[in-house]
Each structure stands twice: as structure tokens, then as C-alpha cells.
Tab-separated table of C-alpha atoms in Angstrom:
chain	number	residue	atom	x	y	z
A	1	UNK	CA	-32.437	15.041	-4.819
A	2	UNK	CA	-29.792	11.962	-5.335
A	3	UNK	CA	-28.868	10.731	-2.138
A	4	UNK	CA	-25.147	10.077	-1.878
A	5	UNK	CA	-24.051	6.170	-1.770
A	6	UNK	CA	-20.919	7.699	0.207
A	7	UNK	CA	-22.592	10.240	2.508
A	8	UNK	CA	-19.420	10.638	4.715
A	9	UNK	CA	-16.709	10.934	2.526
A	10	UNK	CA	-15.189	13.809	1.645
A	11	UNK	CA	-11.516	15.363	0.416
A	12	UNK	CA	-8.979	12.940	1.347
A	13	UNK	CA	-6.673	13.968	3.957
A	14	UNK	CA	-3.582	13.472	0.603
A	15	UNK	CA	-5.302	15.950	-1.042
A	16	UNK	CA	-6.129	18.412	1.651
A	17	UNK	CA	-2.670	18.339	2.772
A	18	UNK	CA	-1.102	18.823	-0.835
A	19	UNK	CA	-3.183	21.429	-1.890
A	20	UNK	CA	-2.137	23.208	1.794
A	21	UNK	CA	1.576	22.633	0.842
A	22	UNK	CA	1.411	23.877	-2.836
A	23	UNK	CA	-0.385	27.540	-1.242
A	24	UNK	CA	2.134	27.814	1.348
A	25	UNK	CA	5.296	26.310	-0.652
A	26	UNK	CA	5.630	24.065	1.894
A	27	UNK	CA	8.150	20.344	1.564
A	28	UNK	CA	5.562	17.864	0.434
A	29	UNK	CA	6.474	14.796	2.765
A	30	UNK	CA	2.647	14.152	2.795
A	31	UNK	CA	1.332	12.330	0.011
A	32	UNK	CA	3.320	9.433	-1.016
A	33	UNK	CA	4.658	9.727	-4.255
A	34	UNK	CA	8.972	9.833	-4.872
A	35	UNK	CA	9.983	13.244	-6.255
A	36	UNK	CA	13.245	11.651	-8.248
A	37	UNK	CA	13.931	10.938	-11.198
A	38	UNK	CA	12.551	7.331	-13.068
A	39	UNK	CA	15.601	5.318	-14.110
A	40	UNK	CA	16.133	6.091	-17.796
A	41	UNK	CA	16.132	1.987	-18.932
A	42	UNK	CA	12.575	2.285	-18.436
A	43	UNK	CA	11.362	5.520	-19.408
A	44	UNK	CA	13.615	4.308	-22.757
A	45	UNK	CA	11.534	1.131	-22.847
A	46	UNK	CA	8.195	3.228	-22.853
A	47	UNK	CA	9.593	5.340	-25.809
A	48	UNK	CA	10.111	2.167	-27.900
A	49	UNK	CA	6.562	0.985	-26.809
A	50	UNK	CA	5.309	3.824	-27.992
A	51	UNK	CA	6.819	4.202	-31.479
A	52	UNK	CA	6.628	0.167	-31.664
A	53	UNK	CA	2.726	0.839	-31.519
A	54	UNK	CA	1.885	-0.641	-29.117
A	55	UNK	CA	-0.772	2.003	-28.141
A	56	UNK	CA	-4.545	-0.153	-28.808
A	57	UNK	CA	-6.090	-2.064	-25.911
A	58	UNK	CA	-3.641	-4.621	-24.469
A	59	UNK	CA	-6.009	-8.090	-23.123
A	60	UNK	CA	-8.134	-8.064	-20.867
A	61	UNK	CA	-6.235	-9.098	-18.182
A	62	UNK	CA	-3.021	-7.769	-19.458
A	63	UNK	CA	-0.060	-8.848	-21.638
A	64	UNK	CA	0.602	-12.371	-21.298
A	65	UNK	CA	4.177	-11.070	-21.250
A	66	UNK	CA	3.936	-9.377	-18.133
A	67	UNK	CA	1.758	-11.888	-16.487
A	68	UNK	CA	4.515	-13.976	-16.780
A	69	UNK	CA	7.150	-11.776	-15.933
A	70	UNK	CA	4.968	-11.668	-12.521
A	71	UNK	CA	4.332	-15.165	-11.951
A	72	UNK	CA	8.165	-15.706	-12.278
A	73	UNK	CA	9.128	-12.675	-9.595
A	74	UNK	CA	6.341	-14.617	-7.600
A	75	UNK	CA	7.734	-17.373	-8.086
A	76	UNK	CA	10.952	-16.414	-7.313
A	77	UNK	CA	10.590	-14.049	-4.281
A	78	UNK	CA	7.545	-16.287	-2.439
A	79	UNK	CA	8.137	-19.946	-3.795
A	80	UNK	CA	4.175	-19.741	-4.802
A	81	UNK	CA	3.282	-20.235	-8.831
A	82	UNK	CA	0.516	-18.436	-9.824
A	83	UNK	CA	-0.936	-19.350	-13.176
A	84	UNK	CA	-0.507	-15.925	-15.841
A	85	UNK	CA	-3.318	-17.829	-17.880
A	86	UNK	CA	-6.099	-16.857	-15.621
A	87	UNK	CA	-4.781	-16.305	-12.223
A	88	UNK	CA	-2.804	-12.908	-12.700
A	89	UNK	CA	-4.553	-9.431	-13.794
A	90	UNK	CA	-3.346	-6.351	-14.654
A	91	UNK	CA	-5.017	-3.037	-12.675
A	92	UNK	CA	-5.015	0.727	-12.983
A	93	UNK	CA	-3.136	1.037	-9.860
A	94	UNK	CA	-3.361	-1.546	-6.748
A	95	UNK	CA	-6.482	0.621	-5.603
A	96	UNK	CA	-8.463	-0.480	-8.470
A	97	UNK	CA	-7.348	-4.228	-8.108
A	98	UNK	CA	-8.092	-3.421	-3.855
A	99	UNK	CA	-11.552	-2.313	-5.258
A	100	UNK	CA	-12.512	-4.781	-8.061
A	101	UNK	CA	-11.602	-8.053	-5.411
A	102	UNK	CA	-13.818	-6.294	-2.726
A	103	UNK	CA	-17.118	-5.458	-5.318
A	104	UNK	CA	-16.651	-9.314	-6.726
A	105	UNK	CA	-17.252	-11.460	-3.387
A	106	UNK	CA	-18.610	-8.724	-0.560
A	107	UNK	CA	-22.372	-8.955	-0.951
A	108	UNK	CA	-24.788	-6.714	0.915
A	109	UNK	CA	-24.305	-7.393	4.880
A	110	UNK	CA	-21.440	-8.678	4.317
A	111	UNK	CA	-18.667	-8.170	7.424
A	112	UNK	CA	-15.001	-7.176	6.229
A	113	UNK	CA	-12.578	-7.185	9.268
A	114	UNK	CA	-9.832	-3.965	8.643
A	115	UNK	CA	-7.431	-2.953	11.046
A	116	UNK	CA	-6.950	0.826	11.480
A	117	UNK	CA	-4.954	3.027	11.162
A	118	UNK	CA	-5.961	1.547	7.403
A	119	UNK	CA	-5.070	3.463	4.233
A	120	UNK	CA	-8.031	5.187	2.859
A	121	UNK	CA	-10.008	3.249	0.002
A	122	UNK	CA	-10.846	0.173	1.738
A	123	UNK	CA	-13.961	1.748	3.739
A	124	UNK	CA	-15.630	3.483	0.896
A	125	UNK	CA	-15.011	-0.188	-1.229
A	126	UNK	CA	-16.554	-2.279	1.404
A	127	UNK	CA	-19.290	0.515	1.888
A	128	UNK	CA	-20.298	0.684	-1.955
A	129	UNK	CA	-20.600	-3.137	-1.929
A	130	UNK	CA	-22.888	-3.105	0.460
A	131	UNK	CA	-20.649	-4.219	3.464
A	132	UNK	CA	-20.078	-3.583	7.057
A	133	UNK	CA	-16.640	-2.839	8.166
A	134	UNK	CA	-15.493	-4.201	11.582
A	135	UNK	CA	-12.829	-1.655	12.480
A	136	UNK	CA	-9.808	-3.505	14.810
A	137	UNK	CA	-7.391	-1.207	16.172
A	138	UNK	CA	-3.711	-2.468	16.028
A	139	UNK	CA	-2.138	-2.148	19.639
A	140	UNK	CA	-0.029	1.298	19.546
A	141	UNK	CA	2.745	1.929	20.250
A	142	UNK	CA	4.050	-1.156	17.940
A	143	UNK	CA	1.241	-1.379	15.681
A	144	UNK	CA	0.517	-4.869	16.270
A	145	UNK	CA	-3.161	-7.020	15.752
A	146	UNK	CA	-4.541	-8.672	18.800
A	147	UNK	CA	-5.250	-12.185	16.626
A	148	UNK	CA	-7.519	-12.850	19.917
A	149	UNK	CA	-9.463	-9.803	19.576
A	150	UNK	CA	-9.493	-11.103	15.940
A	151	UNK	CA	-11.128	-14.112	16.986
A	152	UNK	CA	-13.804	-12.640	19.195
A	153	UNK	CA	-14.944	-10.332	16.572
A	154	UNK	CA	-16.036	-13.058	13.350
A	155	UNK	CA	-19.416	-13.870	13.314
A	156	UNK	CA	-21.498	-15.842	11.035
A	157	UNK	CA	-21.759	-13.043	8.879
A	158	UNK	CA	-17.714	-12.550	8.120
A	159	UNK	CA	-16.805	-12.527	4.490
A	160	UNK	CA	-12.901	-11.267	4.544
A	161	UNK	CA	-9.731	-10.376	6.574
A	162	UNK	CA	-8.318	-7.074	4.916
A	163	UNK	CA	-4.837	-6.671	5.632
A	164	UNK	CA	-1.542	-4.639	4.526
A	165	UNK	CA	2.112	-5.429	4.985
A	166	UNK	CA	4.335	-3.764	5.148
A	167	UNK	CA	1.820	-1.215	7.038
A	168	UNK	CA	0.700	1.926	5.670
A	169	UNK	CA	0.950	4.329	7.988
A	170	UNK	CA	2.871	2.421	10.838
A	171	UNK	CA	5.560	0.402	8.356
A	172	UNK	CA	5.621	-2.201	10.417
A	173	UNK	CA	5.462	-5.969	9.085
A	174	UNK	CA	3.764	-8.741	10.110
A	175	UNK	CA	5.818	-11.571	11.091
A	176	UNK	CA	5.269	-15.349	10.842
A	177	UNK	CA	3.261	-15.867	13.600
A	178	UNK	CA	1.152	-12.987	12.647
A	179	UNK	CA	0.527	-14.985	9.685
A	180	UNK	CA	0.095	-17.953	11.026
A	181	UNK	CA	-2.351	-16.853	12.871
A	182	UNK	CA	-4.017	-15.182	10.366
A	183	UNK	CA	-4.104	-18.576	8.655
A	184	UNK	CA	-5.356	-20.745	11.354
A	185	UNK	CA	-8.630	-18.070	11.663
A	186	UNK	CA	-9.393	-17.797	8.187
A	187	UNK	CA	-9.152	-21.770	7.454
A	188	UNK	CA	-11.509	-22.436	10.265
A	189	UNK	CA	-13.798	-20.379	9.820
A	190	UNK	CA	-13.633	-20.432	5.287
A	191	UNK	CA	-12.824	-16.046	4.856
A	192	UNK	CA	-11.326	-14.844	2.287
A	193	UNK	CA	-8.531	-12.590	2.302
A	194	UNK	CA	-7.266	-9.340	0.589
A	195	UNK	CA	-3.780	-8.874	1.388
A	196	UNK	CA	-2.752	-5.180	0.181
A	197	UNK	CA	1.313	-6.099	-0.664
A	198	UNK	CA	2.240	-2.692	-2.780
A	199	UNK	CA	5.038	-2.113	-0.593
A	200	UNK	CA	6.564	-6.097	-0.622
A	201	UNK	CA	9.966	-5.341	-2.687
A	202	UNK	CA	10.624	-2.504	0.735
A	203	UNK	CA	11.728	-3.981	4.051
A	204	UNK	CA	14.506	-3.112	6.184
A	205	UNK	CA	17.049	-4.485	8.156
A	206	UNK	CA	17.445	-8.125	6.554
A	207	UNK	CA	13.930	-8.545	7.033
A	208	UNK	CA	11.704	-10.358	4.799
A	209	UNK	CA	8.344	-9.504	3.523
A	210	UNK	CA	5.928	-12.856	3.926
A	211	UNK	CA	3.340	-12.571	1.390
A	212	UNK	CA	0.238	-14.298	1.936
A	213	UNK	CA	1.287	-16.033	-1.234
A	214	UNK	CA	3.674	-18.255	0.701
A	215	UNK	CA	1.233	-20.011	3.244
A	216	UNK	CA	-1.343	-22.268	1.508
A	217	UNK	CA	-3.740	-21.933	4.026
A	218	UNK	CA	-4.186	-18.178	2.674
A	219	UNK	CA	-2.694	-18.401	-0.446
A	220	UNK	CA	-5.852	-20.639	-2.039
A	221	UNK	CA	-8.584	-18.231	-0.739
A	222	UNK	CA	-6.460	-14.746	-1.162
A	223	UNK	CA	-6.030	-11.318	-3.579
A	224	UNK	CA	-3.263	-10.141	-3.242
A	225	UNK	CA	-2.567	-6.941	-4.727
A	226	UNK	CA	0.883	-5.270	-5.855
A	227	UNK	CA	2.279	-1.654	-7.336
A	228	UNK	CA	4.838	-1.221	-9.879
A	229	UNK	CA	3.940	2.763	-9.484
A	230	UNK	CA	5.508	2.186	-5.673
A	231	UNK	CA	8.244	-0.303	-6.771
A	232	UNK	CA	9.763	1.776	-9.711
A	233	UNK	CA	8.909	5.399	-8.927
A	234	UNK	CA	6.171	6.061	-11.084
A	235	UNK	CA	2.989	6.164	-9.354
A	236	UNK	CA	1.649	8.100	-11.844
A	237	UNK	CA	1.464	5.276	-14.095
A	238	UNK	CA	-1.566	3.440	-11.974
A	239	UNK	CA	-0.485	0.144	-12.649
A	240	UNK	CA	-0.514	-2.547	-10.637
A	241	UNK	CA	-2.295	-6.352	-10.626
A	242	UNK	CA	-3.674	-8.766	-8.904
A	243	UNK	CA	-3.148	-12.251	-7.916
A	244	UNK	CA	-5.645	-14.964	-6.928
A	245	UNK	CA	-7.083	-18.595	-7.285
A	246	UNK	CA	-8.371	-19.354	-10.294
A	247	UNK	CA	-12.115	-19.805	-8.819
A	248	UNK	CA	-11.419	-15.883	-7.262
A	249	UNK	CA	-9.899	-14.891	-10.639
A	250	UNK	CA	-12.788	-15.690	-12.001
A	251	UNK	CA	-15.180	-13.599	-10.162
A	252	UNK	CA	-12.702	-10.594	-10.046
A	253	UNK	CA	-12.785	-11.086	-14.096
A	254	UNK	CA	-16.291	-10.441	-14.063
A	255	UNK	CA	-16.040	-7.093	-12.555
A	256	UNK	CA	-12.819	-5.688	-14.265
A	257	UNK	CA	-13.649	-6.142	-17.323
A	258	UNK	CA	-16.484	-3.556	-16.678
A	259	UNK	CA	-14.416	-1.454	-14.697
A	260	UNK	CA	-11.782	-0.624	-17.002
A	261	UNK	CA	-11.525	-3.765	-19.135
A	262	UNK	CA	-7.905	-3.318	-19.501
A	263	UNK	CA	-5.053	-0.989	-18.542
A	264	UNK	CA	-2.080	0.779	-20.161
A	265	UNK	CA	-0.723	-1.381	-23.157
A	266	UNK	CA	2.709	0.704	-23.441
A	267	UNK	CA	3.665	0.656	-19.971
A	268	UNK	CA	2.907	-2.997	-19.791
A	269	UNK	CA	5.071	-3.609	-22.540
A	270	UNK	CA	7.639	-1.558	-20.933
A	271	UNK	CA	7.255	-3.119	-17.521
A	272	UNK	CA	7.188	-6.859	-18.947
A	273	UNK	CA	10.952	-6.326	-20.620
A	274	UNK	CA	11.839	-4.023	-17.308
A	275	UNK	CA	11.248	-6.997	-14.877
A	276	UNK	CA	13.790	-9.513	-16.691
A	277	UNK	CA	16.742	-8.260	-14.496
A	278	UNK	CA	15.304	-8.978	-10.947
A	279	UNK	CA	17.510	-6.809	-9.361
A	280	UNK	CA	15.366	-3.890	-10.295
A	281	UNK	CA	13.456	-4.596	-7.226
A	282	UNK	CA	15.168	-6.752	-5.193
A	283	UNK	CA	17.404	-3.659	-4.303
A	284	UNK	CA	14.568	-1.551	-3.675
A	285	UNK	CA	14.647	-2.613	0.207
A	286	UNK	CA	18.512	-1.036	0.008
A	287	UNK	CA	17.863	1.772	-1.805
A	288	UNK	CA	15.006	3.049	0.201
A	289	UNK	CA	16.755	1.930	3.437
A	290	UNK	CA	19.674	4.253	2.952
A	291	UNK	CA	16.875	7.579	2.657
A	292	UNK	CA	15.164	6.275	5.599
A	293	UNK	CA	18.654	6.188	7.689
A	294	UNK	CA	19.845	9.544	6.224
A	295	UNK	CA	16.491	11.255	7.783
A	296	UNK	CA	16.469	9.351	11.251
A	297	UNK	CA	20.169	10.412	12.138
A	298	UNK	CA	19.272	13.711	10.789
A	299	UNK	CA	16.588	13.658	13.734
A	300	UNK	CA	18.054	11.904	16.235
A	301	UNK	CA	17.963	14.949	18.322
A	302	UNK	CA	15.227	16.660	17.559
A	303	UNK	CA	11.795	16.591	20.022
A	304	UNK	CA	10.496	14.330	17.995
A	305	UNK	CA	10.195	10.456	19.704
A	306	UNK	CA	10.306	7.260	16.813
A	307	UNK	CA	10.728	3.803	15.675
A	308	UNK	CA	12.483	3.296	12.520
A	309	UNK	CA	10.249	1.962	10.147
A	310	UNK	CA	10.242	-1.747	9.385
A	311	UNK	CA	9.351	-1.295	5.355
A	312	UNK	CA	7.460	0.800	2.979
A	313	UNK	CA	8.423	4.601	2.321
A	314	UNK	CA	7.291	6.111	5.304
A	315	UNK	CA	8.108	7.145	9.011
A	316	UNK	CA	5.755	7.766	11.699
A	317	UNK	CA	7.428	10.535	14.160
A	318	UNK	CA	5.900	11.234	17.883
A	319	UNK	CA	5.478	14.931	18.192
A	320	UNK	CA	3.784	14.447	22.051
A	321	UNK	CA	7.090	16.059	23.477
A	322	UNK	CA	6.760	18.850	21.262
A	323	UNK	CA	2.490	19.810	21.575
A	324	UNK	CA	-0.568	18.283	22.773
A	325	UNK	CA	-2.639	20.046	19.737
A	326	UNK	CA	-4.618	17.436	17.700
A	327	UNK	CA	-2.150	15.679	14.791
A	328	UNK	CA	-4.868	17.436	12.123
A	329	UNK	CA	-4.006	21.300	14.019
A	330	UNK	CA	-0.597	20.438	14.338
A	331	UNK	CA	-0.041	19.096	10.763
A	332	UNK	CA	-1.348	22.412	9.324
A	333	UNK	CA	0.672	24.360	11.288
A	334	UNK	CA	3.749	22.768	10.394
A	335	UNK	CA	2.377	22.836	7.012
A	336	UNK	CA	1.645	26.756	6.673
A	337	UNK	CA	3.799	28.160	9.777
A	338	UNK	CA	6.792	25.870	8.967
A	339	UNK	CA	6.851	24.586	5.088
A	340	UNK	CA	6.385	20.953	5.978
A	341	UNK	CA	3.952	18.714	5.437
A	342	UNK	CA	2.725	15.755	6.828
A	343	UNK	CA	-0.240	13.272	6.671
A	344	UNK	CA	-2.120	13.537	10.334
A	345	UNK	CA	-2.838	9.729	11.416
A	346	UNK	CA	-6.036	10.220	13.133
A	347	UNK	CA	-7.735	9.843	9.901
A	348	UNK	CA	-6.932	6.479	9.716
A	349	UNK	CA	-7.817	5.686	13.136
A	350	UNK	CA	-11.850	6.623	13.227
A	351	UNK	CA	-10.986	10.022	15.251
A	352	UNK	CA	-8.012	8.418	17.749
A	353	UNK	CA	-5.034	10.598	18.184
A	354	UNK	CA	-1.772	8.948	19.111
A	355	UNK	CA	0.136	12.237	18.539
A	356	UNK	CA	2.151	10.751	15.572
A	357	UNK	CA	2.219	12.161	11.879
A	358	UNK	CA	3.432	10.134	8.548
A	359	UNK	CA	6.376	11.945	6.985
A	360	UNK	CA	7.541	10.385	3.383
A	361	UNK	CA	10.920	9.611	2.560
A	362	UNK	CA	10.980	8.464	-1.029
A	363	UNK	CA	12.322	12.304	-1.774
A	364	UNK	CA	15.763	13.536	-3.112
A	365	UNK	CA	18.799	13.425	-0.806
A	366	UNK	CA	18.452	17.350	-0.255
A	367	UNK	CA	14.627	17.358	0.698
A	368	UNK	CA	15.229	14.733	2.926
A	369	UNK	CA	18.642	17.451	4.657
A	370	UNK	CA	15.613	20.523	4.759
A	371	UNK	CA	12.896	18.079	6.506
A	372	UNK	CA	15.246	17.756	8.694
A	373	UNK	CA	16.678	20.812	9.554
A	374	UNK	CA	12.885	21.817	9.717
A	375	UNK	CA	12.170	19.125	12.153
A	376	UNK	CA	15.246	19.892	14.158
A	377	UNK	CA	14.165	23.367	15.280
A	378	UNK	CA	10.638	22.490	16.558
């Protein structure tokens, strides 16, 4: 009998919850993918990738084109030059580049610090390289990390600092100091850092996402990891990349290049001659900002209690006025006795229930209305 390697995991809660929504018809506000349509520059650009030929294996780690392209929006956005010769790579998605940078420096009891709620993958990668992860829970309401707490918990046997900004579920952002802090720990005591970024070009409110890119303390001993499925609306593209150090670059070479060895040649192509107008996704934060407005006023007066969201696509909503059932009970309900669905936070949070779900707002302007009116009669 093979014994399993991940013994634990099973269904994700995205999949659970869209295969609930699909039987019951329900709005999918659950798993985060947008639901409108890709602008029509770059599903052009694609086309004449296509037909250009560009269809055999692009380099290892990607088109020098679009390396470049990315080490100039780097460049431009975070005042940090990464090298596209060998410190930029190309990845099926930002889960495979969160993967790849975990398997090439965790070693067997290894400790990888994660703050939860934490988006799915990063257990199961730290578990399959043989690591140990040291759950800290971010201080709810405000989804904030206790840096002291932070402190207390490395031990000799510390390898990395995982974190994400803007936060998946929460949305929040960490701010200077947060990084600052960050910094100061993971100089003195020589961690690494994966900084999950896939949601950097979406922040509200003039404020500013601070990539771990822009604070050499972190930047020479970071991967950082980035989506152009979340920037440009098509997440069922997988591709995203990876940033790092040379020496890092390196190691994370090692174990891409028997991972996948390389990704998508056409939509690199396409995405290399998409990112020469930057305002592609520098007016991502406005775009996004307008949905996330149009579905807060909508709610204003419903049961539901909430803080708008600092960044990312999503919006965590306080049902504790409405039920005290568990968030997984409740988010079924709504899904199969109300046609909504949500994503349930607990997961996220080794069993803790604040009462919140994770609603999605990268959906058309009249989705967004019948959430709402949904939500509104609770």
C-alpha cells in the first residue's frame, strides 16, 4: 500500500465550493477568477503569436523579451533592477514559482514561518520538502502580524518568512513598518524570504503596494513571486515568474527546469509586447477599486459587518449579526439555499472561525447588483 506524502489533504475548499455552485446554479463569488471579458489588444497579440509560430519551447527561463519587459515594470514600479539574464523566471502560474522557491532551499526539518489565514499551497509545499510549518495567526479583526510574536517563534532551525501582500483572504497590506520589521528579523537572524506579490498592481485608496523588492535588507535574500493571470484577467493562462538574487536564481533553476522546464511560448510573446504600455496595470488598482465600491454601497445596509478591502480582488464580510453557524455550514447554505457562493475562512485559519466569508469581486457590473441584492435580504 503507498503511503500518501500528503496524508491530510484533500479537495480544496475552491473546488468544493465551485462544484456546490455549478449543482445549485448558484453566483460563483468563491473561487477567484474574473468572469469578464480579456481586453481584445491581447487576446489579438496571442492570435499573431500563434500564426507567427511561435508555438515550440520558449527558454528555459522564459523569453528574454519578457524578462525584460519585467525587470523594467520592476524597475519602474519598485526602484529595484533585477537582472532578466539570470535573475527573472518565467512560471506556470505564481503557485508553481511559490512551489519551485520552497523545494530549492527548504531541506528536511527545515522551519517555514506562515501566517494564517494563508492561501492554500504553501502548507502542502513546505510539507513535501520536508519542512515544518510554524503557523502565526495575524491579530483579527485587522489582520495584522505581531512582529514580536514573530520574534519569539525563530529558532535555530528557521529557514524562511512566507508572506503575502496584499493579503489573500483579509486584503489588507502591509505597511512600512511591517516591512521594516520584517527586515530587521530576517537580517539578524540570515532567513530567507518568499514574498507571494500576485496581487501588487491592486491597492486601494492611494495606497501603495511595498514589494519586498524595494528594501535591500529583503530584497538580496527574497522570491518574490507575481501573476499576469491576476493582473490581466486570464488566470487560466498559469503564467506568472519569479524574481530573486542571482545565488537564489540559481538554485530555483535547478528545480524548474525539472518541473516544467519552461512555460507557454505564445502567451509570453503576447505578454512581452502587452507590457510596453505600463498603463495596462498601473490602472488595475482603479479599475478594480470602482467594483469593490459598487458592491460595498450595495451592502451598506445589509446584516452583514466589513472593512473595505485594502487591495487584491476580494472582500471579507462579517456574517456574526446574521448566524452563529460555522462559516463552512453557513457558506453552503448560502450556496444551495440562496445561489451564492463564498469561500469559508476557517480553512485558512487551522479550524478558527471568525464568522467572516471571502466574497470575489473581479465579476461583471450585474453579478456584482445580484450579490448584492442576495446579500441584502439575509
Amino acid at each position: 500500500m503507498t503511503r500518501s506524502k500528503l496524508p491530510n489533504v484533500t479537495d480544496s475548499i475552491f473546488t468544493t465550493m465551485s462544484v456546490l455552485s455549478q449543482k445549485h446554479g448558484a453566483l460563483n463569488l468563491s473561487q477567484g477568477f474574473p468572469n469578464f471579458p480579456v481586453d481584445p489588444v491581447l487576446k489579438g497579440l496571442i492570435t499573431k503569436a500563434i500564426q507567427d509560430d511561435k508555438n515550440q519551447y520558449a527558454p528555459m527561463a522564459g523569453l528574454m523579451s519578457l524578462r525584460a519587459a519585467i525587470s523594467n515594470m520592476t524597475q519602474q514600479q519598485h526602484k529595484a533592477f533585477y537582472d532578466p539574464e539570470n535573475e527573472i523566471c518565467l512560471t506556470a502560474g505564481a503557485t508553481q514559482g511559490i512551489f519551485t522557491a520552497i523545494q530549492s532551499v527548504v531541506h528536511t526539518g527545515d522551519e517555514v514561518i506562515v501566517f494564517s489565514p494563508a492561501y492554500d499551497c504553501y502548507g502542502p509545499a513546505i510539507e513535501l520538502a520536508g519542512g515544518k510549518v510554524m503557523d502565526i495567526a495575524m491579530k483579527l479583526p485587522e489582520f495584522i502580524i505581531d512582529w514580536q510574536e514573530v520574534k519569539d517563534k525563530v529558532t535555530a532551525r528557521t529557514k524562511m518568512i512566507l508572506i503575502n501582500s496584499p493579503h489573500n483572504p483579509s486584503g489588507n497590506m502591509l505597511s512600512h513598518e511591517d516591512m521594516l520589521q520584517l527586515e530587521k528579523i530576517v537580517v539578524e537572524h540570515n532567513l530567507l524570504l518568499l514574498s507571494d506579490e500576485v496581487y501588487e498592481h491592486i491597492a486601494f485608496d492611494g495606497r501603495e503596494h511595498l514589494s519586498a523588492a524595494r528594501y535591500n535588507g529583503l530584497r538580496e535574500r527574497s522570491f518574490i513571486t507575481g501573476s499576469f493571470g491576476k493582473t490581466f484577467h486570464v488566470t487560466g493562462w498559469k503564467m506568472g515568474f519569479c524574481l530573486a538574487p542571482k545565488k537564489l536564481m540559481e538554485e530555483f533553476y535547478k528545480v524548474h527546469q525539472y518541473v516544467v522546464y519552461c512555460v507557454n511560448h505564445p502567451v509570453q510573446d503576447a505578454l512581452a509586447n502587452y507590457l510596453i504600455q505600463p498603463k495596462r496595470y498601473t490602472e488595475l488598482g482603479a479599475f478594480y477599486q470602482r467594483k469593490r465600491d459598487l458592491f460595498l454601497n450595495l451592502i451598506k445596509d445589509s446584516q452583514f459587518k466589513f472593512k473595505a478591502s485594502h487591495g487584491s480582488y476580494f472582500q471579507l464580510l462579517d456574517y456574526s449579526a446574521i448566524t452563529d453557524e460555522n462559516d463552512v455550514d453557513f457558506a453552503k447554505r448560502l450556496t444551495t439555499h440562496h445561489k451564492i457562493a463564498s469561500i469559508p475562512i476557517s480553512v485558512f485559519m487551522n479550524g478558527k472561525d471568525p464568522k467572516m466569508l471571502r466574497f470575489c469581486f473581479a465579476k461583471k457590473e450585474e453579478e456584482i447588483i445580484a450579490a448584492a441584492n442576495i446579500l441584502n435580504n439575509l
